[in-house]
Tab-separated table of C-alpha atoms and ligand atoms in Angstrom:
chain	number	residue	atom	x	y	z
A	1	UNK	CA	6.623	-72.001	201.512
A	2	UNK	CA	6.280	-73.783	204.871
A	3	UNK	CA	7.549	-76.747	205.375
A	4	UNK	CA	6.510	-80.033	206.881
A	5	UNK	CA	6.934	-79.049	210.002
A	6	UNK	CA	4.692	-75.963	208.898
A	7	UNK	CA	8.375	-73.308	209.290
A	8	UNK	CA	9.092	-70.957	206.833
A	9	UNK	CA	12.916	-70.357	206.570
A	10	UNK	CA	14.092	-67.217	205.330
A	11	UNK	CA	17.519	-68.213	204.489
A	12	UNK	CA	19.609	-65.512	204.632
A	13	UNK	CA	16.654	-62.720	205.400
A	14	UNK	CA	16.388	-62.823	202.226
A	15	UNK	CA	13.200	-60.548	201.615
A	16	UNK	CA	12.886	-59.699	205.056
A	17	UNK	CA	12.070	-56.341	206.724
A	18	UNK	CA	13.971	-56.218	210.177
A	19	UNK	CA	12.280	-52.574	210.781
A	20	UNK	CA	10.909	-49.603	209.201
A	21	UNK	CA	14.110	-46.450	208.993
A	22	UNK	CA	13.798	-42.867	208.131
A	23	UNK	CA	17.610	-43.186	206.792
A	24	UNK	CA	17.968	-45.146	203.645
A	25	UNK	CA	15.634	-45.411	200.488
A	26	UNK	CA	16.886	-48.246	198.408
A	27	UNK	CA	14.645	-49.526	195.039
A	28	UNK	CA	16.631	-52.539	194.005
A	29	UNK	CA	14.113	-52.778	190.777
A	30	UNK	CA	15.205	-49.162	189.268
A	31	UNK	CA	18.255	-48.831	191.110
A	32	UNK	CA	17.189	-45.582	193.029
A	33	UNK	CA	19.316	-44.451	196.227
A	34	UNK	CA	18.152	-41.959	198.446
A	35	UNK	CA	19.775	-40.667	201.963
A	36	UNK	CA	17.308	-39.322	203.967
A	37	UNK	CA	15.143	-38.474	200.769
A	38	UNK	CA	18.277	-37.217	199.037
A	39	UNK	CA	18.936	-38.707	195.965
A	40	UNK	CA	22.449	-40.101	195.842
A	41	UNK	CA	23.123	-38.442	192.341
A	42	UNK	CA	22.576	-35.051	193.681
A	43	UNK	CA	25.234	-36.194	196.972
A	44	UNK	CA	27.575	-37.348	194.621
A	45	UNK	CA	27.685	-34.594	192.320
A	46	UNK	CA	26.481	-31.176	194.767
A	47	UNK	CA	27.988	-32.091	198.448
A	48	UNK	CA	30.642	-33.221	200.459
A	49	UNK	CA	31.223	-36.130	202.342
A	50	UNK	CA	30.983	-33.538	205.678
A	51	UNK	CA	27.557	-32.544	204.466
A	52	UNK	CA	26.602	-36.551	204.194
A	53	UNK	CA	27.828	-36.911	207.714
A	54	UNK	CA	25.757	-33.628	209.140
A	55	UNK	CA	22.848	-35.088	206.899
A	56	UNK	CA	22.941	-38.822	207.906
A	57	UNK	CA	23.921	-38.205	211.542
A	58	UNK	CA	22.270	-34.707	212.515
A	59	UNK	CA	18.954	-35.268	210.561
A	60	UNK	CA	19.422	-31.969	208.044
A	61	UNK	CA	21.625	-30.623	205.204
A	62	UNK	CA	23.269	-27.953	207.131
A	63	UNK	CA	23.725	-24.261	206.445
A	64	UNK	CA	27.032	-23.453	206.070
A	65	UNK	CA	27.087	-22.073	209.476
A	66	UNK	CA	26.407	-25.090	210.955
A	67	UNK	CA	28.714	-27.088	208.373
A	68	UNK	CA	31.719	-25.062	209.152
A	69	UNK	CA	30.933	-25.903	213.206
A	70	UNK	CA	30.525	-29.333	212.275
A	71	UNK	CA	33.615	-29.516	210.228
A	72	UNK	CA	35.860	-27.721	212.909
A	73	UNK	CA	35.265	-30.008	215.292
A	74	UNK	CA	35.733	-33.492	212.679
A	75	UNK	CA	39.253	-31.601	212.347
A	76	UNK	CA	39.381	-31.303	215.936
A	77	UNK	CA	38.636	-35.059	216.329
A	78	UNK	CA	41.261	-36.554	213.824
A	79	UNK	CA	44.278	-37.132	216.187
A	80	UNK	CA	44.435	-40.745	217.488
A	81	UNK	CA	46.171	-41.176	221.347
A	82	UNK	CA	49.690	-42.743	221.416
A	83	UNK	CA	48.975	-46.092	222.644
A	84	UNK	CA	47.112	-46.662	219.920
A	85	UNK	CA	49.554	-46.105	217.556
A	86	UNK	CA	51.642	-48.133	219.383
A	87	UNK	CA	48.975	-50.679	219.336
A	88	UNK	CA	49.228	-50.406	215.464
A	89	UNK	CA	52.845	-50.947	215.528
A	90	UNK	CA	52.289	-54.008	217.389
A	91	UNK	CA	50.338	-55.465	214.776
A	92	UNK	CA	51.432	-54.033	211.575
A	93	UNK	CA	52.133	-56.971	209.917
A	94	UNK	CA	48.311	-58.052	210.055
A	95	UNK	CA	45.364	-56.983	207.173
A	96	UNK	CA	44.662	-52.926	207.303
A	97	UNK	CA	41.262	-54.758	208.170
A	98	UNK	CA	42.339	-56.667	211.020
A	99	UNK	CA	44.409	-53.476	212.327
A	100	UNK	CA	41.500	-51.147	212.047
A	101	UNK	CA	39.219	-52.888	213.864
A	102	UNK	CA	41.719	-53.844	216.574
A	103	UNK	CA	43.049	-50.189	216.749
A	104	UNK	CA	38.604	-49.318	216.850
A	105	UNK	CA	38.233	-51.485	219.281
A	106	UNK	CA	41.128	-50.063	221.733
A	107	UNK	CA	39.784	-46.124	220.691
A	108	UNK	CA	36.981	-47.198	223.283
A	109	UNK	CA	39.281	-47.384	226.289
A	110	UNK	CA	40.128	-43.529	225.521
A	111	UNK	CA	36.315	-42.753	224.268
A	112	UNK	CA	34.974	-40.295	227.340
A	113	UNK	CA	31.554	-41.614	226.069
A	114	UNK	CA	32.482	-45.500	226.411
A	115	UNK	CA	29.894	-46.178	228.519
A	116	UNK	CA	27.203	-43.971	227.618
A	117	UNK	CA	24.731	-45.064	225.441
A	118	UNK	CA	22.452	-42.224	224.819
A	119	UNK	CA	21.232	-41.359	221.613
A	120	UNK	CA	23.294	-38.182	221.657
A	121	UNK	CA	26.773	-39.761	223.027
A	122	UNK	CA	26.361	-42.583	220.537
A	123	UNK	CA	26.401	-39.779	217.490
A	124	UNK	CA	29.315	-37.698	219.468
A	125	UNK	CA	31.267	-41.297	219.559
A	126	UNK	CA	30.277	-42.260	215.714
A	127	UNK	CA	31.684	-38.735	214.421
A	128	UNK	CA	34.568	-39.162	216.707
A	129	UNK	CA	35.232	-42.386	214.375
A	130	UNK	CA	34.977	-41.059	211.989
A	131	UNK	CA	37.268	-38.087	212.392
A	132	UNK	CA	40.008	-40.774	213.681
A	133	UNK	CA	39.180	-43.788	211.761
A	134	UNK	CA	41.489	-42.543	208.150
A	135	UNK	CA	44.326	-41.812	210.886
A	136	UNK	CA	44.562	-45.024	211.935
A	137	UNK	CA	44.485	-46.388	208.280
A	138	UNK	CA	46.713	-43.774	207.262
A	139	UNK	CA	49.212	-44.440	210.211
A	140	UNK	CA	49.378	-48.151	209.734
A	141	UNK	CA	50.169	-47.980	206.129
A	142	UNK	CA	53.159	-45.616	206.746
A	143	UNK	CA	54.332	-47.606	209.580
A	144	UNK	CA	54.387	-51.036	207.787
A	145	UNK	CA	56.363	-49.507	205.630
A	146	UNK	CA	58.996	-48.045	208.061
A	147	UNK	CA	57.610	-44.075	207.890
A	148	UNK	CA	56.736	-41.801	210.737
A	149	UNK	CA	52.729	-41.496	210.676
A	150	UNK	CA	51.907	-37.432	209.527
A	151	UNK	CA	49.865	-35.730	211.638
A	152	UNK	CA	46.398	-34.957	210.221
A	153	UNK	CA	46.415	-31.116	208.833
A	154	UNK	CA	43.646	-29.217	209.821
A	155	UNK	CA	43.673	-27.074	206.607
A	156	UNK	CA	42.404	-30.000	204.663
A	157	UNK	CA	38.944	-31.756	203.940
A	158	UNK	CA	38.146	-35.590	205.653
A	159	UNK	CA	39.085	-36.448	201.614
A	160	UNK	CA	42.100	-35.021	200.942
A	161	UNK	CA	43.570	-35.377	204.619
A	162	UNK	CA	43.164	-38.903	204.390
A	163	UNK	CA	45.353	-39.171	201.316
A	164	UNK	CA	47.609	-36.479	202.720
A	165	UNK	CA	48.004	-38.547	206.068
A	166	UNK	CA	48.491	-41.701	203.583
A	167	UNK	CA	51.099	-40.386	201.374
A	168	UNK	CA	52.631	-37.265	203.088
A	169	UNK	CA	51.814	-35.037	200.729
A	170	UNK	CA	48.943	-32.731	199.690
A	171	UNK	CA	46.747	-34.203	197.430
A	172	UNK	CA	45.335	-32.221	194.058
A	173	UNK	CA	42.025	-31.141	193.645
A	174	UNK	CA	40.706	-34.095	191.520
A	175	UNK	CA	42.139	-36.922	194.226
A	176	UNK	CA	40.252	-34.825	196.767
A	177	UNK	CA	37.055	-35.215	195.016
A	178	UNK	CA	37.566	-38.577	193.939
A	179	UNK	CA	38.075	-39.714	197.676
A	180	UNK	CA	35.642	-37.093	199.046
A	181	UNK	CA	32.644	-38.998	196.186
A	182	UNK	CA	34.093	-42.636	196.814
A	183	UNK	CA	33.160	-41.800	200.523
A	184	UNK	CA	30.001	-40.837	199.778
A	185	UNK	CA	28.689	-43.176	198.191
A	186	UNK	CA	29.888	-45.555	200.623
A	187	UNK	CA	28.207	-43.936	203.634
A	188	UNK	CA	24.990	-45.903	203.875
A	189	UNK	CA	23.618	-48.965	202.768
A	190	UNK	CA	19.860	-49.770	204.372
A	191	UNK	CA	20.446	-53.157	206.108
A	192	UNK	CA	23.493	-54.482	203.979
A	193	UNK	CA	25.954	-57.238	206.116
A	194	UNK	CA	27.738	-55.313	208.370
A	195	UNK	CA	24.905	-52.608	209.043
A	196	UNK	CA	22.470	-55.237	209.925
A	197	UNK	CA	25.855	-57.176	212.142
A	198	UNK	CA	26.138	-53.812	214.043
A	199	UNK	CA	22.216	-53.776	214.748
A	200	UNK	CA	22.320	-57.055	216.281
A	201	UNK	CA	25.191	-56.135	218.395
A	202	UNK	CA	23.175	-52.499	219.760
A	203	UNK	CA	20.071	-54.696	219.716
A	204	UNK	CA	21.912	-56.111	223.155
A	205	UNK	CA	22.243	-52.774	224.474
A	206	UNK	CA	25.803	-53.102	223.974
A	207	UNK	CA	27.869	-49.867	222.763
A	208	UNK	CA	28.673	-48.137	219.465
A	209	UNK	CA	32.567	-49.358	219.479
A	210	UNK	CA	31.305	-52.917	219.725
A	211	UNK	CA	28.865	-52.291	217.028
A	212	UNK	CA	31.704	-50.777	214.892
A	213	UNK	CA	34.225	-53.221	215.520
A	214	UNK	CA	31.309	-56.293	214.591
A	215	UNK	CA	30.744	-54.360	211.501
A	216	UNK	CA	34.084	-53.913	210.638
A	217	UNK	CA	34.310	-57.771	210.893
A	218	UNK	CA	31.271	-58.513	208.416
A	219	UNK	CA	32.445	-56.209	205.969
A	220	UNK	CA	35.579	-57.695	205.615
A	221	UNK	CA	34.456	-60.623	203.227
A	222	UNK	CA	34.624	-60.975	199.577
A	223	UNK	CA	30.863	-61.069	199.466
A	224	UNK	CA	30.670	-57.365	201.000
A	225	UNK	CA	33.325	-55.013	201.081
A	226	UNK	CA	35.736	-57.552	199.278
A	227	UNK	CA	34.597	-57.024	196.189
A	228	UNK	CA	36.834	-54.030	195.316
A	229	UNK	CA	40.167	-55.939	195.770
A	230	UNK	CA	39.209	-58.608	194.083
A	231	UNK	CA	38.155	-57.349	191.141
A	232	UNK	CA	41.853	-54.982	191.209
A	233	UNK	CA	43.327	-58.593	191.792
A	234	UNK	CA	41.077	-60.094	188.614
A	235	UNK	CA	41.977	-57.009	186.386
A	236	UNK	CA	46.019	-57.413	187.236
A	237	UNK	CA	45.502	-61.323	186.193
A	238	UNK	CA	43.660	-60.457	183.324
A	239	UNK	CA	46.876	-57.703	182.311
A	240	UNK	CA	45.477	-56.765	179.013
A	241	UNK	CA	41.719	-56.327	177.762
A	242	UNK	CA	42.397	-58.772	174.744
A	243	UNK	CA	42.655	-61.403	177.148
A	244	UNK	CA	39.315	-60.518	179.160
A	245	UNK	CA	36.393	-62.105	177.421
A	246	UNK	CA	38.129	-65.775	177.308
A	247	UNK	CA	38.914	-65.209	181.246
A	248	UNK	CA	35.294	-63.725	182.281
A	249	UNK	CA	34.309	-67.124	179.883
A	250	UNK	CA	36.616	-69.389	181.677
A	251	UNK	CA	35.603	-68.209	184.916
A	252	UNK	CA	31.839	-68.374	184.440
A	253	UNK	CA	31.875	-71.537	182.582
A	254	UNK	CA	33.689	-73.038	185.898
A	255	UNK	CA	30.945	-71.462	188.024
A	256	UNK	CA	32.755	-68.616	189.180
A	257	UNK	CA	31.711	-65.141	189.610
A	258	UNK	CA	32.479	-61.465	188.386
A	259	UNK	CA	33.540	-59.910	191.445
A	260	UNK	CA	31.893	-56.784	191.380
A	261	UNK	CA	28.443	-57.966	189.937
A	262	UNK	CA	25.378	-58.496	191.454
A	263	UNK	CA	23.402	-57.436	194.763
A	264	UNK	CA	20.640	-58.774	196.789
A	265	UNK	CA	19.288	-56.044	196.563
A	266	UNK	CA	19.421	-54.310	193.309
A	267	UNK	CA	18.458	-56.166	190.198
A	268	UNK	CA	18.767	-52.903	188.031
A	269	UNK	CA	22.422	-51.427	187.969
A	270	UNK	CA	23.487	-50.458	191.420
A	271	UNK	CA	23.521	-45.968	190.778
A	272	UNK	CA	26.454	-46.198	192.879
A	273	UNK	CA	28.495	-47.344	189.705
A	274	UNK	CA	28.104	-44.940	187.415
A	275	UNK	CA	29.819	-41.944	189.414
A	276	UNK	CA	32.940	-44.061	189.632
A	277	UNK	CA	33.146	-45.646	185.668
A	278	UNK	CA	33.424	-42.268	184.164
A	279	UNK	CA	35.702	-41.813	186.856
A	280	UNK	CA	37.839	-44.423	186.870
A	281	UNK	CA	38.165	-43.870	183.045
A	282	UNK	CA	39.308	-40.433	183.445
A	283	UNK	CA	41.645	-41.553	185.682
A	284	UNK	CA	42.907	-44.000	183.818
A	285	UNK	CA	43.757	-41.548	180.983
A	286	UNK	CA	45.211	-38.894	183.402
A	287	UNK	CA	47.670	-41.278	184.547
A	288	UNK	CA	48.601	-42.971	180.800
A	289	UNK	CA	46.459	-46.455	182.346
A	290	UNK	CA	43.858	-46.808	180.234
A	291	UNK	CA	43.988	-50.603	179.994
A	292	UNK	CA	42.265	-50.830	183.437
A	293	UNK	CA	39.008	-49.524	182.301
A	294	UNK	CA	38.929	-51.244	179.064
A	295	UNK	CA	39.706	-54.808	181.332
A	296	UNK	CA	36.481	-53.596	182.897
A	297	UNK	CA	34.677	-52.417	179.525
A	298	UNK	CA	35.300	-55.720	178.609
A	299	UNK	CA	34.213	-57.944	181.285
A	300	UNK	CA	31.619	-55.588	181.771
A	301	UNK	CA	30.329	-56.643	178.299
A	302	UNK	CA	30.898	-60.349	178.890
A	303	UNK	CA	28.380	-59.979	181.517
A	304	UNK	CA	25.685	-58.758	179.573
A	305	UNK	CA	23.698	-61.991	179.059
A	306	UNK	CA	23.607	-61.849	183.095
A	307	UNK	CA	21.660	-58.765	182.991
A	308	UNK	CA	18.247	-60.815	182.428
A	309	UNK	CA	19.127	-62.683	185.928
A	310	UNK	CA	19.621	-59.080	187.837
A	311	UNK	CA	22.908	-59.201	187.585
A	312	UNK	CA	24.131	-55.834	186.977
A	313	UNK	CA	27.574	-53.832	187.961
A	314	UNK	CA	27.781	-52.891	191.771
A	315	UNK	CA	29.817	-49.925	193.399
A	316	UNK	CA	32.963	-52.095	193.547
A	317	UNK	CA	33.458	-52.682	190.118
A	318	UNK	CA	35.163	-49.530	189.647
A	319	UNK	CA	35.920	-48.785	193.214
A	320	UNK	CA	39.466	-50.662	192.376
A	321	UNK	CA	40.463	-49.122	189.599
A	322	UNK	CA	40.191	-45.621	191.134
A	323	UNK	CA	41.890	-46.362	194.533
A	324	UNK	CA	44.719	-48.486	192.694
A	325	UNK	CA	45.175	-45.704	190.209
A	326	UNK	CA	45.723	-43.015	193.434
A	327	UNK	CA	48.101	-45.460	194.666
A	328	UNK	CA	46.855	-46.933	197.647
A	329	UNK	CA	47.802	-50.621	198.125
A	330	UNK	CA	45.426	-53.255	197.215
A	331	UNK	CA	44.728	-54.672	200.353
A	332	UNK	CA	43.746	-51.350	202.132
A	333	UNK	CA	40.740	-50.720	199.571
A	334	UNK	CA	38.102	-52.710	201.776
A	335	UNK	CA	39.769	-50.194	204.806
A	336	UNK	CA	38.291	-47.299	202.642
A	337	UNK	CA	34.983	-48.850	202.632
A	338	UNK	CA	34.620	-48.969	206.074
A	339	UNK	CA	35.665	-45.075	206.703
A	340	UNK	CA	33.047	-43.664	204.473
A	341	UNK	CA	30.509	-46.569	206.284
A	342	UNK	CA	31.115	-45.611	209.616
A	343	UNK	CA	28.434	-43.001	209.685
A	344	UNK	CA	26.279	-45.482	207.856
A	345	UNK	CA	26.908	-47.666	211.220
A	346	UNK	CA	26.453	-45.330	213.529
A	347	UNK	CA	23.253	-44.533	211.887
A	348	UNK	CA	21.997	-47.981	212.145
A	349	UNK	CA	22.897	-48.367	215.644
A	350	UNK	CA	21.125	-44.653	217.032
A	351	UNK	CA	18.156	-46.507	215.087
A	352	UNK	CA	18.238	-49.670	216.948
A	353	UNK	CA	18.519	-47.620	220.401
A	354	UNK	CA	15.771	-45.482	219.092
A	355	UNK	CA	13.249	-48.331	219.701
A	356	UNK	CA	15.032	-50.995	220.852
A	357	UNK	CA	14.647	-55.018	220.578
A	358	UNK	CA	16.751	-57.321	221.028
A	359	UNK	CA	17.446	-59.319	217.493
A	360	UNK	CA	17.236	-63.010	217.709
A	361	UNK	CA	16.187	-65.551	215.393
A	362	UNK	CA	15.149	-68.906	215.208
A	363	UNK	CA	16.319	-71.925	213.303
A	364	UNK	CA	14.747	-74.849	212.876
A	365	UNK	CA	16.684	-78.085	214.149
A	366	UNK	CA	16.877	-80.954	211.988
A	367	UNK	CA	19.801	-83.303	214.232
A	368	UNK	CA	19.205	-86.242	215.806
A	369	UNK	CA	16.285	-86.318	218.856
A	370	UNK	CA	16.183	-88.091	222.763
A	371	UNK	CA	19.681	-89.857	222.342
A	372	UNK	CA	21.037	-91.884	225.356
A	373	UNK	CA	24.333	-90.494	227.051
A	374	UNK	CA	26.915	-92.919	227.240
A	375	UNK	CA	29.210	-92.255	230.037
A	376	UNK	CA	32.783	-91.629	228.792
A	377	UNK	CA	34.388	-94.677	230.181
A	378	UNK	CA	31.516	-97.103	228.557
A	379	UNK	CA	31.978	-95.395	225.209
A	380	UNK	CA	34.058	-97.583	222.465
B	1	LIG	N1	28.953	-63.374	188.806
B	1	LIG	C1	28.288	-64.408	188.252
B	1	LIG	N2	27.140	-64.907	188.736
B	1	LIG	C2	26.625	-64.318	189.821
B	1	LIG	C3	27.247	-63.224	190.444
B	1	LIG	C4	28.457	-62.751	189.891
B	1	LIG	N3	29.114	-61.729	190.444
B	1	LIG	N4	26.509	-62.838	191.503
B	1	LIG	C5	25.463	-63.664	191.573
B	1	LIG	N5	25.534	-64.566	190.548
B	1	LIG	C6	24.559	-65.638	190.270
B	1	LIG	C7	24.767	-66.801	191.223
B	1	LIG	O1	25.696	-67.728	190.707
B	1	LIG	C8	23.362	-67.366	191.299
B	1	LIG	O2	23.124	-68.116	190.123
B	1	LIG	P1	22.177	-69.414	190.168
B	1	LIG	O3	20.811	-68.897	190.567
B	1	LIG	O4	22.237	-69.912	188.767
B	1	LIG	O5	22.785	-70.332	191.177
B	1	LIG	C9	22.466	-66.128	191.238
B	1	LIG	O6	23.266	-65.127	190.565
B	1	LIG	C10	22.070	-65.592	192.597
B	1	LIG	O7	23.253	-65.457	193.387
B	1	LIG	P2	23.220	-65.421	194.978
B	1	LIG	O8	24.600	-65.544	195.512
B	1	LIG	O9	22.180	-66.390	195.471
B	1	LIG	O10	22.634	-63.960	195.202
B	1	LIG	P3	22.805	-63.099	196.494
B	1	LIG	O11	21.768	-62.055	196.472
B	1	LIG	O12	22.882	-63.947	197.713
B	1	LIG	O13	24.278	-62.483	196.280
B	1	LIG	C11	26.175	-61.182	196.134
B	1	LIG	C12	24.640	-61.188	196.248
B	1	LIG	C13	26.653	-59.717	196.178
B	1	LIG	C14	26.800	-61.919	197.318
B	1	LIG	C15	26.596	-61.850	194.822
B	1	LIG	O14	26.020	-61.180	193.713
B	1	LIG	C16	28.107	-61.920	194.656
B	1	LIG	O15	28.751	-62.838	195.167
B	1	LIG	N6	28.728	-60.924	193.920
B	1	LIG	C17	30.135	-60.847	193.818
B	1	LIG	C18	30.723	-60.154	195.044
B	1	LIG	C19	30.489	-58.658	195.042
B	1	LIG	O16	30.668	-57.980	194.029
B	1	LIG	N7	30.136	-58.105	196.233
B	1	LIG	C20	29.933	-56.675	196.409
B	1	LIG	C21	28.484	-56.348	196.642
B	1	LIG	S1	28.159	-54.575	196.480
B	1	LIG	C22	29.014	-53.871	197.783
B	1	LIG	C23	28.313	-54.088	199.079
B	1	LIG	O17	27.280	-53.429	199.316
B	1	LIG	O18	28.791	-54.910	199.879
């Protein structure tokens, strides 16, 4: 509703359609996910996160001619130049967040692209992210903890490099496809935070690594790409399942929230969820941890009167379990977020070129009007 002054705020966008996309299908009300008219399910289950990539970022589900071309060059692309690394080392003490996007942001200085903006160098740039983005994350984990960085392997998928780079050793079959699905369904979003914070940034005709790095920034907070920590962090206070219901009471009675519930968008269970519960449980038995998934059973269930406000599970509630289960640190899970997003940025931004204008608000001022300068030497 207007108000006095006959403005309508839209506080927070809430509601608000920036643009039309050809990209992202998103029906909050069902909870129905499609990439480019894919349904999310099928992804999840049938493809690979390479096949996502070639879909999101080359229009089409390849053949498998065209995926294996696609895929050889991704391996080509993995290897990150040494000062770079040695810009990690420099800052290994900060956030994997804070390292990543520093390390993004100095990839442009060796990007031959940098400065072209082009619909077609901005995709060769956003898979070249791609390919190098888990090296970095990989590297910086080793080298906070006093190991050499291992070279990407060719032989292996995006997935199971990633954890091979991370740990130094080939991963099985079912970490693969764990990693290879978590990145997936982490790919793209519609207009979430960080897309719509990498929009605003191409919207300036400013270039993809800027757009990357801003995104990378947005989707570091709790509110976005957060989530998955927290609720690890939650689950580890928590300790047992007996003692979840009195600490999901104790926290909502205090005004707190479920990390790992709710969406603006989605008032029906996010369908991102459900590929990693029966995931995370499986896990969870594999490994002789089954008291993480019965934490979540049971918060899960102490959320249930919030279903009739919208407020269903998201894709981080389970997100945690999984990555703490394959043993990466807790404060690299929102880094894994962002590698299986970058496409999703990159998408947004070829989108923004694609008929550009520059974003920019208005908001209404409600401070004080006309008031006389006082010269610094008169004022009291
Ligand atoms: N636990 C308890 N209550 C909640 C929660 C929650 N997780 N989320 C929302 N609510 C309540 C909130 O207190 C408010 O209640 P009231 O109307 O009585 O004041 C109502 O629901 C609406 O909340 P809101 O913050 O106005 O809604 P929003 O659309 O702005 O927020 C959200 C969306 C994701 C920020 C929010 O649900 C939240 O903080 N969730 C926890 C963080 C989280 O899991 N984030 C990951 C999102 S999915 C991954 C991604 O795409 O980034």
């Amino acid at each position: 509703m207007p108000d006095a002054s006959g403005i309508e705020l839209k506080r927070g966008l809430s509601g608000v359609y920036l643009d039309r996309t050809e990209s992202c299908f998103i029906d909050g009300e069902v909870g129905k996910l499609l990439y480019r008219g894919y349904n999310i399910h099928d992804l999840a289950e049938k493809s690979s996160f390479e096949e996502v990539v070639h879909l999101l970022l080359k229009e089409t589900l390849p053949n498998s001619d065209e995926l294996n071309t696609f895929d050889r060059e991704l391996r080509h692309d993995r290897t990150i130049p040494a000062p770079v690394l040695e810009i990690i080392s420099q800052v290994k003490d900060a956030h994997p967040m804070d390292v990543l996007r520093t390390a993004i942001s100095a990839l442009a200085a060796f990007d031959p692209d940098v400065r072209d903006n082009s619909i077609e160098a901005t995709i060769r740039k956003g898979l070249r992210l791609t390919a190098k983005a888990p090296t970095i994350v990989a590297a910086h984990d080793r080298i906070r903890k006093g190991l050499e960085p291992v070279e990407p392997n060719p032989n292996l998928t995006h997935a199971g490099n990633f954890l091979y780079m991370l740990f130094g050793k080939e991963p099985t079959e079912e970490e693969t496809k764990l990693m290879d699905v978590d990145f997936i369904l982490h790919a793209e979003h519609g207009a979430n935070a960080s897309a719509f914070t990498a929009r605003v940034v191409a919207s300036t005709n400013s270039d993809l690594h800027s757009a990357v790095v801003a995104g990378v920034g947005a989707l570091k907070g709790p509110a976005h790409g957060g989530a998955a920590e927290e609720v690890m962090t939650m689950s580890e206070e928590i300790g047992s399942p007996e003692n979840a219901d009195e600490y999901a009471r104790n926290l909502l009675d205090n005004g707190g929230r479920v990390m790992g519930f709710g969406h603006r968008v989605y008032k029906a269970e996010d369908p991102r969820a459900g590929h990693l519960r029966d995931r995370s449980q499986k896990l969870g038995d594999a490994k002789g941890q089954p008291q993480w998934f019965e934490i979540l059973s049971h918060l899960q269930e102490a959320m249930k009167p919030y279903q009739a406000k919208g407020i269903h599970v998201n894709v981080d509630f389970f997100a945690g379990s999984i990555y703490y289960l394959l043993d990466i640190p807790d404060d690299t899970f929102i880094s894994i977020f962002a590698l299986g997003r970058i496409p999703g940025w990159t998408l947004n931004v070829v989108e923004q070129y694609s008929r550009n204008m520059l974003i920019r608000p208005l908001m209404e001022y409600t401070g004080p009007m006309d008031l006389e300068y006082v010269p610094l030497s008169e004022r009291g």
